[in-house]
Amino acid sequence: MDNPQSKHPIKLNDIGALLQSQGYITDPSVAMSVFLSLQLNKPLLIEGPAGVGKTEIAKVMARVLQTDLIRLQCYEGLDATHALYEWNYQRQLLHLKMVEQEKLSVDEKEKTIFSNNFLMKRPLLQAITHNRQPVLLIDEVDRSDEEFESFLLEVLSDWQITIPEIGTISATHIPQVILTSNRTRELSEALRRRCLYLYIDYPDFEKEWQIVREKVPGIDTRLAEQICYFMAQLRQLKLEKTPGIAETLDWAMALCALHIDHLEKTIVEQTLGVVLKDWHDTRQVQISLSELLDKTGVYSKLDNL
């Protein structure tokens, strides 16, 4: 197994540039958290609203480290079986059918069908048995049940898994782990203690503008500014689902596809569905749209008639 205290060759000053080179607009707190996670080989728990780039950090980290990204998407009802491994029962039955004429003992048949050839590895087992250190993304861990969170604690502590029919499998390379949470429920103190912590909030105007310019090349400068001002004002409202960076980029790309070079009230009204995904939010913004556009500095030509 890798030495948990081994130092990673990437330097702190290089982290920001490496993330930037992979298209991730970062800031010093993100770069420091990623650096320490690499140096200490400890899981990094990233919390924040949906759509602010938490998952993207794991994807970018895998590209920077030139390794594989293994993703465990959490959801309510997720259990250890779906996270670790399953036996391919259909293939086992087919194999038994094929060898039923052979003179094998029951023990020999069992040993054959409970082997790696019939084992379907799920994300955690894939990460532990990977041939090099992967990045393991445990996405939206707050959506899983508390029972699964307790099971996860054991895996993150011991980095070994016991399969009754085979035995205990220990990790040859401890994965670089990123956990994300949208804070739909409070995570346990035990899980937090095992992780470094990073909170990512909605970006300020300057950072979001840089992201839009980076991700939507060719976008009109004025349009990019208006979009970012509008999104900043939109997030001041009490919405059911506040739009994140992903919605900003979708909107910017949609407006570019329509060959729009600046915002007008009509086009904002017609494209609200790209930004807002809740009926009550849409209705609320429609009612207060003129005020929002005033604050953004965007006016409808019709308003001036």
Short mmCIF file of C-alpha atoms in Angstrom, two decimals:
data_model
loop_
_atom_site.label_atom_id
_atom_site.label_comp_id
_atom_site.label_asym_id
_atom_site.label_seq_id
_atom_site.Cartn_x
_atom_site.Cartn_y
_atom_site.Cartn_z
CA MET A 1 0.00 0.00 0.00
CA ASP A 2 1.18 3.55 -0.68
CA ASN A 3 2.66 5.48 2.21
CA PRO A 4 -0.13 7.83 3.37
CA GLN A 5 2.43 10.42 4.41
CA SER A 6 4.26 10.48 1.09
CA LYS A 7 4.63 13.96 -0.39
CA HIS A 8 3.11 14.72 -3.76
CA PRO A 9 5.56 16.28 -6.22
CA ILE A 10 3.14 19.06 -7.29
CA LYS A 11 3.97 22.39 -5.61
CA LEU A 12 1.45 24.83 -4.18
CA ASN A 13 2.39 27.55 -6.64
CA ASP A 14 1.74 25.16 -9.52
CA ILE A 15 -1.78 24.11 -8.44
CA GLY A 16 -3.55 27.28 -9.53
CA ALA A 17 -1.78 27.29 -12.90
CA LEU A 18 -2.51 23.59 -13.45
CA LEU A 19 -6.20 24.02 -12.63
CA GLN A 20 -6.31 27.08 -14.88
CA SER A 21 -4.65 25.13 -17.70
CA GLN A 22 -7.51 22.63 -17.48
CA GLY A 23 -10.09 25.40 -17.79
CA TYR A 24 -10.95 25.70 -14.09
CA ILE A 25 -11.02 29.30 -12.83
CA THR A 26 -9.87 28.97 -9.26
CA ASP A 27 -8.92 31.09 -6.25
CA PRO A 28 -6.29 30.72 -3.50
CA SER A 29 -8.56 28.85 -1.06
CA VAL A 30 -9.40 26.16 -3.63
CA ALA A 31 -5.76 25.81 -4.69
CA MET A 32 -4.63 25.48 -1.06
CA SER A 33 -7.27 22.83 -0.26
CA VAL A 34 -6.39 20.76 -3.31
CA PHE A 35 -2.67 21.06 -2.52
CA LEU A 36 -3.09 19.95 1.11
CA SER A 37 -5.36 17.10 0.08
CA LEU A 38 -2.64 15.86 -2.27
CA GLN A 39 0.17 16.36 0.24
CA LEU A 40 -1.61 14.71 3.17
CA ASN A 41 -3.45 12.20 0.98
CA LYS A 42 -6.64 12.96 2.88
CA PRO A 43 -10.19 13.12 1.50
CA LEU A 44 -11.41 16.60 0.61
CA LEU A 45 -15.03 17.34 1.52
CA ILE A 46 -16.42 20.16 -0.64
CA GLU A 47 -19.72 21.73 0.34
CA GLY A 48 -21.69 24.48 -1.33
CA PRO A 49 -24.81 25.20 -3.37
CA ALA A 50 -25.56 23.07 -6.42
CA GLY A 51 -23.89 24.14 -9.63
CA VAL A 52 -20.86 26.02 -8.28
CA GLY A 53 -18.20 23.65 -9.62
CA LYS A 54 -17.65 21.17 -6.79
CA THR A 55 -17.75 18.08 -9.00
CA GLU A 56 -15.61 19.81 -11.60
CA ILE A 57 -12.70 19.96 -9.15
CA ALA A 58 -12.49 16.16 -9.09
CA LYS A 59 -12.62 15.96 -12.88
CA VAL A 60 -9.93 18.59 -13.26
CA MET A 61 -7.77 16.96 -10.55
CA ALA A 62 -7.87 13.66 -12.45
CA ARG A 63 -6.74 15.40 -15.62
CA VAL A 64 -3.97 17.25 -13.77
CA LEU A 65 -2.73 14.02 -12.17
CA GLN A 66 -3.17 12.20 -15.51
CA THR A 67 -5.11 9.43 -13.83
CA ASP A 68 -8.59 7.94 -13.97
CA LEU A 69 -11.67 9.42 -12.35
CA ILE A 70 -13.94 6.88 -10.63
CA ARG A 71 -17.33 8.28 -9.64
CA LEU A 72 -19.74 7.04 -7.01
CA GLN A 73 -23.02 8.93 -7.41
CA CYS A 74 -24.88 8.86 -4.10
CA TYR A 75 -28.65 8.71 -3.77
CA GLU A 76 -31.26 7.83 -1.20
CA GLY A 77 -31.30 4.07 -0.68
CA LEU A 78 -27.73 3.49 -1.91
CA ASP A 79 -26.28 0.50 -0.09
CA ALA A 80 -22.89 -1.16 0.21
CA THR A 81 -23.73 -3.74 -2.47
CA HIS A 82 -24.20 -1.12 -5.18
CA ALA A 83 -21.11 0.77 -4.04
CA LEU A 84 -18.77 -2.22 -3.66
CA TYR A 85 -19.49 -5.26 -5.80
CA GLU A 86 -22.12 -7.68 -7.06
CA TRP A 87 -21.90 -11.23 -8.29
CA ASN A 88 -22.91 -11.83 -11.88
CA TYR A 89 -25.52 -14.46 -11.06
CA GLN A 90 -26.67 -14.99 -14.65
CA ARG A 91 -23.13 -15.71 -15.78
CA GLN A 92 -22.58 -18.00 -12.78
CA LEU A 93 -25.69 -20.00 -13.65
CA LEU A 94 -24.62 -20.26 -17.28
CA HIS A 95 -21.19 -21.45 -16.21
CA LEU A 96 -22.67 -24.09 -13.89
CA LYS A 97 -24.85 -25.31 -16.75
CA MET A 98 -21.80 -25.65 -18.96
CA VAL A 99 -19.77 -27.64 -16.41
CA GLU A 100 -22.57 -29.79 -15.00
CA GLN A 101 -21.30 -32.81 -16.92
CA GLU A 102 -17.79 -32.43 -15.60
CA LYS A 103 -16.77 -34.41 -12.53
CA LEU A 104 -16.15 -31.49 -10.18
CA SER A 105 -16.91 -31.44 -6.47
CA VAL A 106 -19.28 -28.86 -5.01
CA ASP A 107 -16.32 -27.05 -3.42
CA GLU A 108 -14.50 -26.88 -6.75
CA LYS A 109 -17.57 -25.48 -8.49
CA GLU A 110 -18.07 -22.89 -5.76
CA LYS A 111 -14.44 -21.83 -5.94
CA THR A 112 -14.79 -21.36 -9.68
CA ILE A 113 -17.95 -19.28 -9.73
CA PHE A 114 -16.95 -17.11 -6.78
CA SER A 115 -13.85 -15.77 -8.46
CA ASN A 116 -12.83 -12.52 -10.13
CA ASN A 117 -14.28 -13.71 -13.43
CA PHE A 118 -17.80 -13.39 -12.02
CA LEU A 119 -17.23 -10.36 -9.81
CA MET A 120 -18.77 -7.08 -10.97
CA LYS A 121 -16.74 -4.31 -9.35
CA ARG A 122 -18.63 -1.19 -8.33
CA PRO A 123 -16.93 2.20 -7.81
CA LEU A 124 -15.39 1.66 -4.34
CA LEU A 125 -13.90 -1.72 -5.24
CA GLN A 126 -12.75 -0.34 -8.61
CA ALA A 127 -10.92 2.45 -6.78
CA ILE A 128 -9.27 0.11 -4.28
CA THR A 129 -8.08 -2.38 -6.89
CA HIS A 130 -7.06 0.19 -9.52
CA ASN A 131 -3.59 -0.32 -10.98
CA ARG A 132 -2.61 3.27 -10.14
CA GLN A 133 -3.84 5.95 -7.74
CA PRO A 134 -7.19 7.16 -9.12
CA VAL A 135 -9.30 10.14 -8.14
CA LEU A 136 -12.42 8.79 -6.39
CA LEU A 137 -15.36 11.19 -6.56
CA ILE A 138 -18.08 10.45 -3.99
CA ASP A 139 -20.68 12.81 -5.37
CA GLU A 140 -23.56 14.30 -3.36
CA VAL A 141 -22.80 12.20 -0.28
CA ASP A 142 -25.52 14.11 1.58
CA ARG A 143 -28.13 12.30 -0.55
CA SER A 144 -27.13 8.90 0.85
CA ASP A 145 -28.57 7.49 4.07
CA GLU A 146 -26.78 7.77 7.40
CA GLU A 147 -26.23 3.99 7.37
CA PHE A 148 -24.28 4.23 4.14
CA GLU A 149 -22.30 7.15 5.52
CA SER A 150 -21.24 4.94 8.46
CA PHE A 151 -20.17 2.20 6.05
CA LEU A 152 -18.21 4.79 4.07
CA LEU A 153 -16.32 5.76 7.22
CA GLU A 154 -14.98 2.21 7.54
CA VAL A 155 -13.78 2.18 3.94
CA LEU A 156 -12.11 5.60 4.22
CA SER A 157 -10.35 4.49 7.43
CA ASP A 158 -9.09 1.03 6.51
CA TRP A 159 -9.00 1.07 2.71
CA GLN A 160 -9.78 -2.60 2.63
CA ILE A 161 -12.88 -4.57 1.75
CA THR A 162 -13.83 -8.06 2.83
CA ILE A 163 -15.67 -10.27 0.37
CA PRO A 164 -16.84 -13.39 2.24
CA GLU A 165 -16.29 -15.75 -0.71
CA ILE A 166 -12.83 -14.39 -1.58
CA GLY A 167 -11.35 -12.74 1.50
CA THR A 168 -10.01 -9.30 2.36
CA ILE A 169 -8.80 -7.02 -0.42
CA SER A 170 -6.51 -4.16 0.61
CA ALA A 171 -5.82 -1.10 -1.52
CA THR A 172 -2.52 -1.09 -3.34
CA HIS A 173 -2.94 2.62 -4.07
CA ILE A 174 -4.99 4.80 -1.74
CA PRO A 175 -7.32 6.83 -3.97
CA GLN A 176 -7.33 10.62 -3.93
CA VAL A 177 -10.86 11.20 -2.62
CA ILE A 178 -13.18 14.12 -3.28
CA LEU A 179 -16.57 14.15 -1.52
CA THR A 180 -19.20 16.70 -2.48
CA SER A 181 -22.31 17.79 -0.59
CA ASN A 182 -25.11 20.23 -1.39
CA ARG A 183 -25.98 20.33 2.33
CA THR A 184 -29.42 18.75 1.88
CA ARG A 185 -28.73 17.14 5.27
CA GLU A 186 -26.03 17.55 7.90
CA LEU A 187 -23.13 15.12 7.61
CA SER A 188 -21.76 13.38 10.68
CA GLU A 189 -18.91 14.81 12.71
CA ALA A 190 -17.02 11.53 12.25
CA LEU A 191 -17.01 11.92 8.47
CA ARG A 192 -15.99 15.57 8.70
CA ARG A 193 -13.06 14.73 10.99
CA ARG A 194 -11.63 12.36 8.39
CA CYS A 195 -11.66 15.01 5.68
CA LEU A 196 -10.19 18.37 4.82
CA TYR A 197 -12.98 20.88 4.26
CA LEU A 198 -13.70 23.43 1.54
CA TYR A 199 -16.82 25.55 1.07
CA ILE A 200 -17.50 26.98 -2.38
CA ASP A 201 -20.12 29.71 -2.65
CA TYR A 202 -21.58 31.36 -5.73
CA PRO A 203 -18.83 33.24 -7.56
CA ASP A 204 -18.51 37.02 -7.42
CA PHE A 205 -18.98 39.00 -10.62
CA GLU A 206 -15.30 39.01 -11.57
CA LYS A 207 -14.85 35.23 -11.21
CA GLU A 208 -18.10 34.37 -12.99
CA TRP A 209 -17.22 36.74 -15.84
CA GLN A 210 -13.84 34.98 -16.23
CA ILE A 211 -15.57 31.60 -16.24
CA VAL A 212 -18.04 32.71 -18.93
CA ARG A 213 -15.24 34.13 -21.10
CA GLU A 214 -13.23 30.91 -20.66
CA LYS A 215 -16.07 28.46 -21.28
CA VAL A 216 -17.93 30.39 -23.98
CA PRO A 217 -15.22 31.61 -26.33
CA GLY A 218 -16.33 34.29 -28.74
CA ILE A 219 -19.10 35.64 -26.52
CA ASP A 220 -19.68 39.39 -26.82
CA THR A 221 -17.98 41.21 -23.92
CA ARG A 222 -21.04 43.35 -23.19
CA LEU A 223 -23.33 40.32 -23.20
CA ALA A 224 -21.01 38.41 -20.83
CA GLU A 225 -21.02 41.34 -18.41
CA GLN A 226 -24.82 41.72 -18.55
CA ILE A 227 -25.35 37.99 -17.98
CA CYS A 228 -23.09 37.97 -14.91
CA TYR A 229 -24.68 41.13 -13.45
CA PHE A 230 -28.14 39.67 -14.02
CA MET A 231 -27.25 36.34 -12.40
CA ALA A 232 -25.78 38.14 -9.38
CA GLN A 233 -29.05 40.06 -8.94
CA LEU A 234 -31.10 36.91 -9.52
CA ARG A 235 -29.31 35.13 -6.67
CA GLN A 236 -30.36 37.88 -4.28
CA LEU A 237 -33.98 36.68 -4.60
CA LYS A 238 -35.40 33.95 -2.38
CA LEU A 239 -35.75 31.22 -4.99
CA GLU A 240 -36.58 27.55 -4.63
CA LYS A 241 -33.66 26.58 -6.87
CA THR A 242 -31.05 29.29 -7.13
CA PRO A 243 -29.18 28.98 -10.45
CA GLY A 244 -25.49 28.11 -10.32
CA ILE A 245 -22.58 28.50 -12.71
CA ALA A 246 -23.88 25.66 -14.87
CA GLU A 247 -27.08 27.62 -15.59
CA THR A 248 -25.05 30.77 -16.30
CA LEU A 249 -22.98 28.90 -18.89
CA ASP A 250 -26.07 27.25 -20.42
CA TRP A 251 -27.69 30.68 -20.78
CA ALA A 252 -24.56 32.25 -22.24
CA MET A 253 -24.24 29.45 -24.81
CA ALA A 254 -27.96 29.64 -25.64
CA LEU A 255 -27.80 33.40 -26.25
CA CYS A 256 -24.69 32.97 -28.39
CA ALA A 257 -26.50 30.32 -30.43
CA LEU A 258 -29.26 32.90 -31.00
CA HIS A 259 -26.62 35.44 -32.11
CA ILE A 260 -27.58 37.79 -29.27
CA ASP A 261 -24.95 40.42 -28.38
CA HIS A 262 -26.79 42.17 -25.52
CA LEU A 263 -29.72 41.53 -23.19
CA GLU A 264 -33.20 42.88 -23.74
CA LYS A 265 -36.30 42.29 -21.66
CA THR A 266 -38.00 40.26 -24.37
CA ILE A 267 -35.12 37.86 -24.88
CA VAL A 268 -34.68 37.45 -21.12
CA GLU A 269 -38.38 36.56 -20.76
CA GLN A 270 -38.18 34.04 -23.59
CA THR A 271 -35.07 32.30 -22.28
CA LEU A 272 -35.78 32.21 -18.54
CA GLY A 273 -36.32 28.47 -18.81
CA VAL A 274 -32.60 28.00 -19.38
CA VAL A 275 -31.82 29.62 -16.03
CA LEU A 276 -34.77 28.76 -13.79
CA LYS A 277 -36.08 25.22 -13.31
CA ASP A 278 -39.00 25.84 -10.94
CA TRP A 279 -42.42 27.25 -11.82
CA HIS A 280 -42.69 29.43 -8.70
CA ASP A 281 -39.22 30.86 -9.34
CA THR A 282 -40.12 31.62 -12.93
CA ARG A 283 -43.32 33.39 -11.88
CA GLN A 284 -41.51 35.41 -9.21
CA VAL A 285 -38.82 36.56 -11.64
CA GLN A 286 -41.37 37.43 -14.33
CA ILE A 287 -43.12 39.72 -11.85
CA SER A 288 -39.91 41.45 -10.76
CA LEU A 289 -38.11 41.31 -14.11
CA SER A 290 -38.20 45.06 -14.83
CA GLU A 291 -36.69 45.81 -11.42
CA LEU A 292 -34.02 43.16 -11.97
CA LEU A 293 -33.13 44.56 -15.36
CA ASP A 294 -32.97 48.08 -13.91
CA LYS A 295 -30.41 46.88 -11.36
CA THR A 296 -28.51 45.05 -14.09
CA GLY A 297 -28.52 48.10 -16.34
CA VAL A 298 -30.59 46.41 -19.03
CA TYR A 299 -33.69 48.13 -20.37
CA SER A 300 -36.30 46.96 -22.81
CA LYS A 301 -36.75 49.15 -25.87
CA LEU A 302 -40.50 48.89 -25.27
CA ASP A 303 -40.09 50.36 -21.78
CA ASN A 304 -38.72 53.57 -23.31
CA LEU A 305 -41.66 54.10 -25.65
#
